[in-house]
Tab-separated table of C-alpha atoms in Angstrom:
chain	number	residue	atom	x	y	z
N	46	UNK	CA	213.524	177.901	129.797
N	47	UNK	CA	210.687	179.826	128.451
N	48	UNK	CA	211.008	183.318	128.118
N	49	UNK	CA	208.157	185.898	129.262
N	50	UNK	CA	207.306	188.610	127.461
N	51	UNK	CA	209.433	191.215	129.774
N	52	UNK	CA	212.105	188.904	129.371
N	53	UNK	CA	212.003	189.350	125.504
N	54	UNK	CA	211.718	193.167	126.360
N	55	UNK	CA	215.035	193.238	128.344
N	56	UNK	CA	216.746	191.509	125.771
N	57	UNK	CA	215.161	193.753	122.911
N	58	UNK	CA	216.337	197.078	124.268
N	59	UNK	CA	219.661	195.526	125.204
N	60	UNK	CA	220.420	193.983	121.447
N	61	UNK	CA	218.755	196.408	119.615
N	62	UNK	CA	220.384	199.792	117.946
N	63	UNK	CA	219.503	203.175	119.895
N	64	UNK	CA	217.827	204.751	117.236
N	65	UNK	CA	215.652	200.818	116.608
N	66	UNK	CA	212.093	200.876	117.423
N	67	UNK	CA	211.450	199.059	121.037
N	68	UNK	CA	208.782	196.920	121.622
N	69	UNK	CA	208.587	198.986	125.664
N	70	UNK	CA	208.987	202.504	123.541
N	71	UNK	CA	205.170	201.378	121.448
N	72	UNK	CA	202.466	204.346	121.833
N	73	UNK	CA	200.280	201.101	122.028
N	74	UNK	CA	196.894	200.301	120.249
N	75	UNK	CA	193.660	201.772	120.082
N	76	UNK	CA	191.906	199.775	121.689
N	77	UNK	CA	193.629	198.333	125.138
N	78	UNK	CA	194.112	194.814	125.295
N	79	UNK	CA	195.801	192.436	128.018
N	80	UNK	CA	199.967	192.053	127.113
N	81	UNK	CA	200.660	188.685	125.408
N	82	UNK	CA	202.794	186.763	128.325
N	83	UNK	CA	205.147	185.449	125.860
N	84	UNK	CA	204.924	187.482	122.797
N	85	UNK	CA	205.977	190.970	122.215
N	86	UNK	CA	203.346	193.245	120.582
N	87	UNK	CA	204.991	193.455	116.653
N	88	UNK	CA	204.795	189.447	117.230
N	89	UNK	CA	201.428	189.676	117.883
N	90	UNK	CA	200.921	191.884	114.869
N	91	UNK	CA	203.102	190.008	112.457
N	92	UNK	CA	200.817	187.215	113.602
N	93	UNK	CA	197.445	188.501	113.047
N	94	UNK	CA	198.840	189.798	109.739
N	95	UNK	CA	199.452	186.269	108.352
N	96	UNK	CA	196.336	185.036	109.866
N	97	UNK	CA	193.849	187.509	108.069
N	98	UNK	CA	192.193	187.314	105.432
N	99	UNK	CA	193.433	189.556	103.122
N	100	UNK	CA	196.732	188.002	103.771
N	101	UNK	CA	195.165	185.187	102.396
N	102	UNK	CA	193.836	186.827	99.294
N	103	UNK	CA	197.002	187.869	98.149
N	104	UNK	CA	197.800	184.387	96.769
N	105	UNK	CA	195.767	184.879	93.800
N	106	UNK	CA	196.337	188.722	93.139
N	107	UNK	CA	198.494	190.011	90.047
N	108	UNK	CA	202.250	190.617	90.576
N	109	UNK	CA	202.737	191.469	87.032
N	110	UNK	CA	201.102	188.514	85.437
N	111	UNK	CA	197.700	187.645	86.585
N	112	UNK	CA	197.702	184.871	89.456
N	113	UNK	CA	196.544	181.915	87.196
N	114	UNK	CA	198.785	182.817	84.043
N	115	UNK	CA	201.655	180.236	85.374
N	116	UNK	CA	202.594	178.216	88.731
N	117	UNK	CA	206.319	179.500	89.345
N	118	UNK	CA	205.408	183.468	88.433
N	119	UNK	CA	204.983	185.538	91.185
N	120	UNK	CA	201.984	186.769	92.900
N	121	UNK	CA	201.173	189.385	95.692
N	122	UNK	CA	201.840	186.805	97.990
N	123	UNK	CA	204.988	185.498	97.244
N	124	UNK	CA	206.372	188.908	96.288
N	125	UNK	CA	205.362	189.831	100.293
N	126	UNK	CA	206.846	186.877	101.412
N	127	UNK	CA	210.165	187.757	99.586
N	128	UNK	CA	210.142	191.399	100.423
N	129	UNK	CA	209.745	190.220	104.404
N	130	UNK	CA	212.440	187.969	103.868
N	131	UNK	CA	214.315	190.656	102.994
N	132	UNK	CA	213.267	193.021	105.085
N	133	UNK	CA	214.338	191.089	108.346
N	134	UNK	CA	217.729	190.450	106.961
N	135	UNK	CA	218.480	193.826	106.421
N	136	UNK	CA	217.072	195.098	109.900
N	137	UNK	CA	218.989	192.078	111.692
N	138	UNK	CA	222.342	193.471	110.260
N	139	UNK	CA	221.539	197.117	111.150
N	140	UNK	CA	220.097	196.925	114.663
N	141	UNK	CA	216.851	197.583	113.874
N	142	UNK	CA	213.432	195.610	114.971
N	143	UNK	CA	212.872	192.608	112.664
N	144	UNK	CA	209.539	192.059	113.922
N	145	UNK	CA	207.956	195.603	112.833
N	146	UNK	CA	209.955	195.675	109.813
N	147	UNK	CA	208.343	191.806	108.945
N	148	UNK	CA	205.055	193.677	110.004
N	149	UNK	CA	205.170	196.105	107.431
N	150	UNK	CA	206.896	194.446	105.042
N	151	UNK	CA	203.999	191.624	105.014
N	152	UNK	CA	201.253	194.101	104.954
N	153	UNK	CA	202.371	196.460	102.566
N	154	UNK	CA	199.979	194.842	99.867
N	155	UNK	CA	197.026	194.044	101.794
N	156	UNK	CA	194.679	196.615	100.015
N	157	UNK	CA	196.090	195.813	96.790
N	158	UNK	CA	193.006	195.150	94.475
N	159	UNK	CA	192.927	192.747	91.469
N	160	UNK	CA	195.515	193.168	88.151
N	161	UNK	CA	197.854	195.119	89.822
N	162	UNK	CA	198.818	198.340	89.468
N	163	UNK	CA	196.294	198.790	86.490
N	164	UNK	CA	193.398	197.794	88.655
N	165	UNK	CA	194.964	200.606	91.258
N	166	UNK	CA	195.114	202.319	88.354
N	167	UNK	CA	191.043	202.038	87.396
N	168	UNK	CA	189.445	202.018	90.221
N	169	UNK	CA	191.063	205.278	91.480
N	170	UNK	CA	189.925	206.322	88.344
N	171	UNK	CA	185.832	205.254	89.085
N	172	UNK	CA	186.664	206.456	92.399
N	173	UNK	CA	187.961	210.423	91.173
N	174	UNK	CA	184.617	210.561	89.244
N	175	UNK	CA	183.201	211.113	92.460
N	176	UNK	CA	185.588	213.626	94.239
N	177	UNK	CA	187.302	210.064	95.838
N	178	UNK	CA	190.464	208.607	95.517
N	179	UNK	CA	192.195	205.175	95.701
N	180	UNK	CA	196.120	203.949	96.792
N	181	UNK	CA	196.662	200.639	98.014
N	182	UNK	CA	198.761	201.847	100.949
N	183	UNK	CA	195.949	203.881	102.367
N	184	UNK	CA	193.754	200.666	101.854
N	185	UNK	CA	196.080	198.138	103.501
N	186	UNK	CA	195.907	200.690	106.985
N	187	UNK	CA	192.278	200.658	106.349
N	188	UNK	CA	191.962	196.826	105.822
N	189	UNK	CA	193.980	196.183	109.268
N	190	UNK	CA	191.879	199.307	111.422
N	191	UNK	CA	188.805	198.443	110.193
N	192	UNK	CA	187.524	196.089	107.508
N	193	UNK	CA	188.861	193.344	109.430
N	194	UNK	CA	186.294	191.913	111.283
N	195	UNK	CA	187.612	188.526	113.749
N	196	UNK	CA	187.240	190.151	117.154
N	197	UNK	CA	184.226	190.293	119.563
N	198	UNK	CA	185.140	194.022	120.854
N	199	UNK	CA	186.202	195.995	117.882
N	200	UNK	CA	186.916	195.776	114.205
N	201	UNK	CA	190.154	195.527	112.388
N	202	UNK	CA	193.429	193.629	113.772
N	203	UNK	CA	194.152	196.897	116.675
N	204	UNK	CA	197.578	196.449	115.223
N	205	UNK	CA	199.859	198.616	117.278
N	206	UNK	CA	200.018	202.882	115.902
N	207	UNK	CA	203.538	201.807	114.722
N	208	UNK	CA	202.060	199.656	112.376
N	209	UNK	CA	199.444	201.627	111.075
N	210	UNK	CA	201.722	204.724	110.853
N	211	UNK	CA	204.473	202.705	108.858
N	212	UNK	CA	201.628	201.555	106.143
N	213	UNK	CA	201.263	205.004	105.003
N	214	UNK	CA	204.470	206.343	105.372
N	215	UNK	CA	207.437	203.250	104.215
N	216	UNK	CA	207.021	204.607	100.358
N	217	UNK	CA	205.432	208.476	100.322
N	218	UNK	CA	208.104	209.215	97.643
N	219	UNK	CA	206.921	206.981	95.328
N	220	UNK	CA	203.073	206.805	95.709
N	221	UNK	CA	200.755	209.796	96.286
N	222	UNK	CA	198.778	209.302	99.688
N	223	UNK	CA	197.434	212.427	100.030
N	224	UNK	CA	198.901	213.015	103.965
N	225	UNK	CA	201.278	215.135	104.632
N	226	UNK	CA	203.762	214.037	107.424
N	227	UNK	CA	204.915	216.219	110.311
N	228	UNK	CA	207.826	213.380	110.956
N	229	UNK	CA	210.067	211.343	109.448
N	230	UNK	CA	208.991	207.284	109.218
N	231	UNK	CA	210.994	205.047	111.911
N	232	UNK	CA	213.570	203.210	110.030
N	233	UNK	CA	211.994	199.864	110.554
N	234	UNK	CA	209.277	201.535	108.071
N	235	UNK	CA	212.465	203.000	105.386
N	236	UNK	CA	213.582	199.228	105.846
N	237	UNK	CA	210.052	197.793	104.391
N	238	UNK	CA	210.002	200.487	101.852
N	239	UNK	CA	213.451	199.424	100.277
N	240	UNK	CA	212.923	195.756	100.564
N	241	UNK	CA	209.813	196.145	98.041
N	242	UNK	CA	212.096	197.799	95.862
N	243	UNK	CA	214.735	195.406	95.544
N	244	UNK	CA	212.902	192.227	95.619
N	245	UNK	CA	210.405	193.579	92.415
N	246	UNK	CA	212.929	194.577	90.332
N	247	UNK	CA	214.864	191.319	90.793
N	248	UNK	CA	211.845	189.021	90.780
N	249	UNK	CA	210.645	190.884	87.918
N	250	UNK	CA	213.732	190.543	86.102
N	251	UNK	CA	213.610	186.934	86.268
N	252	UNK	CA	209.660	186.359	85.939
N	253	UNK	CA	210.618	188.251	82.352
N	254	UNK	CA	213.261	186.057	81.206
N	255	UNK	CA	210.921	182.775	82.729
N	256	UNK	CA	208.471	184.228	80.303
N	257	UNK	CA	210.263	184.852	77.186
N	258	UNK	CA	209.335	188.393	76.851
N	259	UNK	CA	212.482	189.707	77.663
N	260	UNK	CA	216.021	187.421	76.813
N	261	UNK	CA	219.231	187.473	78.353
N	262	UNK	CA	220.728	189.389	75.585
N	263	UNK	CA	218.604	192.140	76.865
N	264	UNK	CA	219.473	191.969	80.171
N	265	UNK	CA	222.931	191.648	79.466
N	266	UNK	CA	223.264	195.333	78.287
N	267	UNK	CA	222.486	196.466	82.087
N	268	UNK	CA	225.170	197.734	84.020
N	269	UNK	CA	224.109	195.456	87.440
N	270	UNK	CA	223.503	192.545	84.992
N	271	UNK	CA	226.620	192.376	83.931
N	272	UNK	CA	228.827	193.018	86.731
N	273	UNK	CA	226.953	189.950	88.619
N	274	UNK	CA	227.356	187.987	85.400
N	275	UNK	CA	230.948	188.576	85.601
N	276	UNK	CA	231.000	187.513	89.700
N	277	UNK	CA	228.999	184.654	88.515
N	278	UNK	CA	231.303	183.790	86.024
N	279	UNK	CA	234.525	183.883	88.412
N	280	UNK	CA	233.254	181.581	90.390
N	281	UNK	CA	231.574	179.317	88.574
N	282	UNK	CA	233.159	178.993	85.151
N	283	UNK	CA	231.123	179.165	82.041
N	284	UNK	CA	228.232	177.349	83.228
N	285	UNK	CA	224.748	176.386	81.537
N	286	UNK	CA	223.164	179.600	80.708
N	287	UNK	CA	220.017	177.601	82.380
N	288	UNK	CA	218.033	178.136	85.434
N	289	UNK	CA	220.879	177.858	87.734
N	290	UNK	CA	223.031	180.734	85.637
N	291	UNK	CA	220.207	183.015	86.193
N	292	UNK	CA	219.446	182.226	89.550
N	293	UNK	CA	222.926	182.739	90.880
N	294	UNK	CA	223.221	186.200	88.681
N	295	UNK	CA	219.613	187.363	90.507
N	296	UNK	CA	221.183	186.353	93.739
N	297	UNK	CA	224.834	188.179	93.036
N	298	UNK	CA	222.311	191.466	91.883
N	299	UNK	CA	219.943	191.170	95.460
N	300	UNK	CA	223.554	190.878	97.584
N	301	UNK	CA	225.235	193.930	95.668
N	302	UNK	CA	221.590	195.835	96.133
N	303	UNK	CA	221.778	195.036	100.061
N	304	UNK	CA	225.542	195.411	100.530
N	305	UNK	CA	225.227	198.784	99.003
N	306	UNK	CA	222.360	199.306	100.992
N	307	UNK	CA	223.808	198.376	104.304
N	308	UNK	CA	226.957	200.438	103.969
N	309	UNK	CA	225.395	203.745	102.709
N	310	UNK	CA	223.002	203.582	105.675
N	311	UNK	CA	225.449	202.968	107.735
N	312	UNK	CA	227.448	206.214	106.565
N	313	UNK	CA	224.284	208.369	106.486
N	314	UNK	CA	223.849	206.806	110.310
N	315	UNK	CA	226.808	208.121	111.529
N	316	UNK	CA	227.187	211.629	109.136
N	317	UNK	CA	223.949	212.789	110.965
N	318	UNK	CA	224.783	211.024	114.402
N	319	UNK	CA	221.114	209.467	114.142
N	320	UNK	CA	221.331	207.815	118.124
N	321	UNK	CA	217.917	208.093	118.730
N	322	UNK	CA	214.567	207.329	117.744
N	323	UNK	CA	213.851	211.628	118.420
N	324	UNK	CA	216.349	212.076	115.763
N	325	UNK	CA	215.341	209.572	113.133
N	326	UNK	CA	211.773	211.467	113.169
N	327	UNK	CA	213.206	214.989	112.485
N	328	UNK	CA	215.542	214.345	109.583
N	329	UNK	CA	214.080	215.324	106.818
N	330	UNK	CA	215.639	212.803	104.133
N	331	UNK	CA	215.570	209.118	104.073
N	332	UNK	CA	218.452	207.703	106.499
N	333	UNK	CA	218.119	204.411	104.215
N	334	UNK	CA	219.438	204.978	100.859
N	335	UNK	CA	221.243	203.337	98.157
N	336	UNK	CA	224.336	204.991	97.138
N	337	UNK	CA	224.923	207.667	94.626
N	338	UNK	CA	226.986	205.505	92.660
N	339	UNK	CA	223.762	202.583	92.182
N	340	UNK	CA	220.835	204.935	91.825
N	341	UNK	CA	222.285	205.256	88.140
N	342	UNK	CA	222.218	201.374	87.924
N	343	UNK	CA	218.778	201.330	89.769
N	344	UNK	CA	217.300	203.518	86.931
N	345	UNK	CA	218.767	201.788	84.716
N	346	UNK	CA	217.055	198.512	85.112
N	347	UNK	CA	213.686	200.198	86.356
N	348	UNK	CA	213.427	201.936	82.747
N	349	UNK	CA	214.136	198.907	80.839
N	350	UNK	CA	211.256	196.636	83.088
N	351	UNK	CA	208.791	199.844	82.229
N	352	UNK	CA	209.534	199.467	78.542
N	353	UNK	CA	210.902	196.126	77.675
N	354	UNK	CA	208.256	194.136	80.487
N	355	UNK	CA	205.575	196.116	82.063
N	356	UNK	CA	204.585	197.309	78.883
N	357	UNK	CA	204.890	194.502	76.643
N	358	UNK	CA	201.812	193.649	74.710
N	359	UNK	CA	201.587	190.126	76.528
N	360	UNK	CA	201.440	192.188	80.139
N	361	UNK	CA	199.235	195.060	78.399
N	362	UNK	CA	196.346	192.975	76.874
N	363	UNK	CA	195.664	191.451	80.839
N	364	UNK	CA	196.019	194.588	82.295
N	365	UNK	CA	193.729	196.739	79.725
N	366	UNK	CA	190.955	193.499	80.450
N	367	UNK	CA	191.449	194.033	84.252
N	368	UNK	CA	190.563	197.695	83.810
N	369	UNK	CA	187.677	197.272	82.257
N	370	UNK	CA	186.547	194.321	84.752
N	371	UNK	CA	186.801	197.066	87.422
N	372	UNK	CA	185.548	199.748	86.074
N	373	UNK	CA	182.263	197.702	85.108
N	374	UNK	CA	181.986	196.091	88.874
N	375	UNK	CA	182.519	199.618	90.638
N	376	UNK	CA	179.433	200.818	88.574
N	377	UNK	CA	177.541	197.796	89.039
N	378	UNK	CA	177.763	197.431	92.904
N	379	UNK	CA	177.636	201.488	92.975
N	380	UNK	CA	173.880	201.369	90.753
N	381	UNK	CA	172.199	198.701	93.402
N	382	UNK	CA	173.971	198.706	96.618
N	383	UNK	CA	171.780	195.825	97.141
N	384	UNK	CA	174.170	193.667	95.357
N	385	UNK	CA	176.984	194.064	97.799
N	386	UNK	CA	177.279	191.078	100.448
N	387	UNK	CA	176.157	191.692	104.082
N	388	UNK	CA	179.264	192.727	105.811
N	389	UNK	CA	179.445	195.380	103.341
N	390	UNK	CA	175.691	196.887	103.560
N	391	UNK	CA	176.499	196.487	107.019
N	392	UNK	CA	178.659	199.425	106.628
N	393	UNK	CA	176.772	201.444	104.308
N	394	UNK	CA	174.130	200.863	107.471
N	395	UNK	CA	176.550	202.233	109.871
N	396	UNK	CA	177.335	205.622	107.903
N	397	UNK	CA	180.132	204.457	105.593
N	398	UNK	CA	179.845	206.411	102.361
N	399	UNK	CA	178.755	204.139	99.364
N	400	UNK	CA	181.654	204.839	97.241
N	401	UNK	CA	183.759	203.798	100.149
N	402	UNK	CA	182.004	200.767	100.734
N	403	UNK	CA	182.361	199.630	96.715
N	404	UNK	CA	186.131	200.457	96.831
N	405	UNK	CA	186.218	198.313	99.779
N	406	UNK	CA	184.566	194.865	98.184
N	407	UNK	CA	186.042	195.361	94.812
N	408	UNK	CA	189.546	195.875	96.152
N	409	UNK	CA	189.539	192.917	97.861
N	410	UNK	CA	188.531	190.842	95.264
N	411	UNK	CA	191.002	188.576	93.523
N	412	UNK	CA	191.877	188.104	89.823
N	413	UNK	CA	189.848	185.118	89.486
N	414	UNK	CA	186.314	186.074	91.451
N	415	UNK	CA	186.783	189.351	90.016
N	416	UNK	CA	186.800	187.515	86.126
N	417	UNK	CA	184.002	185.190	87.005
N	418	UNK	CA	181.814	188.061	88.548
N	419	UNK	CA	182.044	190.104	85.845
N	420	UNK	CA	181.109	187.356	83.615
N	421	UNK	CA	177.843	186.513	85.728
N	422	UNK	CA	177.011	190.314	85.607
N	423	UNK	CA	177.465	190.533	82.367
């Protein structure tokens, strides 16, 4: 039997948790569009995420190495892929909506520019020089409302408000965005926020050790390290300490972070008898927490990746040279505006500031183009 869209409605409101975001409870899109007959509308969006562009990009965009440094690092891609993996476990088990937490937790990254966070980094730099500003999360709701361009009647993906709201606000704590929020993010959103966090500092973990820059004695001397090593260890013996012995502790380390996770939300759920969607907008702290007794742990490991990975010399060296690379394209796009492709003088056409407009192509460049257009310019 195929199931219609209202069908799929019925069964959303009746499975999902009272204080979940429901696909019939949406404040819609911008721009009105005919209902899907089998889809619900996060479907739809989750769909037209994967199907963009910029989705595409992310492939060969710096996690922490540069795209092309090694095939089995991760990239901005994978690292969204794992994060929404993630993400739809965790709001499966607590009764929230797995397709608007997949939503978010695929997009999060879309206005990521090239060489990671020290590309953010520089080009928010070039961009201050001229009373601007640049943050990925503000890009990836401006990539989906507008620089999108695969639809006859308006720009962007018209991805429902819920998506565009949950861009901004699934991580305000930890990066500056310049809003300020009259309510609370919908849980599906404080779901994509802590899925980001634990699947970097696992997958980071283990793309240092793949890379010899940080060893398992290291790692060993961490509190959550060790207490999967031990788990590990009870029920598998003393195996190889190979590529299986380090996938299995990474594993034990992502199950603790989501157990933990799980049960402290849980207990924050029903200390502040969150039943309602009203309610999860007017608390004032985050509903989804770890537990006092992790955050320690969590600390912990994200001070040793700062010191012992991120800024490594190996790491530094490509991130210094991806600076530079977009501080010189931002100035040479800014000089001629001539230079920028059509789509983009298009906009300056239309009103778009020129600054703008510049952020907008070099931000969406990847590692690679980015490397071999600074070498033509240059």
């Amino acid at each position: 039997m195929i199931k219609s869209r209202v069908q799929l409605e019925q069964e959303e409101s009746k499975n999902l948790a009272p204080y979940a975001m429901k696909s019939v409870e949406s404040a819609g899109r911008i721009h009105d569009e005919p209902d899907d007959p089998y889809r619900l509308p996060f479907q739809r969006d989750r769909d037209r995420i994967i199907h963009c562009r910029a989705f595409r990009r992310l492939q060969a965009k710096t996690q922490v190495f540069v795209s092309y440094y090694g095939d089995h690092y991760r990239d901005r891609l994978t690292h969204s892929m794992e994060v929404s993996q993630i993400a739809r476990d965790l709001a499966r088990t607590l009764g929230l909506n797995e397709d608007l937490s997949e939503c978010l937790a695929l997009a999060h990254d879309l206005g990521h520019p090239p060489f990671g966070h020290g590309g953010e980094s520089a080009l928010n730099d070039a961009m201050e020089k001229y009373g601007l500003h640049f943050e990925h999360n503000e890009q990836s709701r401006r990539i989906i409302e507008k620089l999108e361009r695969i639809y006859p009647h308006f720009d962007g993906l018209n991805a429902t408000r819920e998506v565009l709201d949950g861009l901004l606000k699934h991580n305000p704590h930890r990066y500056h965005t310049y809003l300020k929020f009259e309510v609370s993010p919908h849980l599906e959103s404080q779901v994509a926020d802590l899925s980001d966090e634990i699947a970097y500092i696992n997958h980071d973990i283990d793309d240092g050790l793949r890379s010899g820059i940080i060893s398992l004695d290291q790692v060993r001397q961490l509190d959550l390290w060790a207490a999967a090593e031990k788990s590990v260890k009870k029920d598998y013996g003393d195996i190889e300490e190979g590529r299986r012995f380090i996938s299995r502790v990474m594993s034990r380390m992502i199950r603790h972070m989501i157990t933990d996770l799980q049960e402290t939300a849980e207990r924050n759920i029903q200390k502040h008898g969150i039943d309602s969607i009203e309610k999860v907008r007017k608390h004032k702290d985050k509903i989804l927490a770890f537990s006092a007794d992790l955050k320690p742990e969590l600390e912990e490991l994200r001070s040793f990746l700062l010191h012992h990975f991120y800024n490594h010399e190996k790491v530094g060296m490509q991130i210094e040279k991806g600076k530079k690379i977009i501080r010189d394209l931002f100035e040479y796009y800014r000089e001629d505006p001539a230079r920028l492709p059509q789509m983009y003088g298009k906009l300056i056409e239309g009103g778009e500031p020129l600054d703008v407009v510049v952020k907008d192509y070099v931000s969406g460049m990847t590692d690679h183009f980015a490397e071999e257009t600074h070498a033509k310019i240059k």
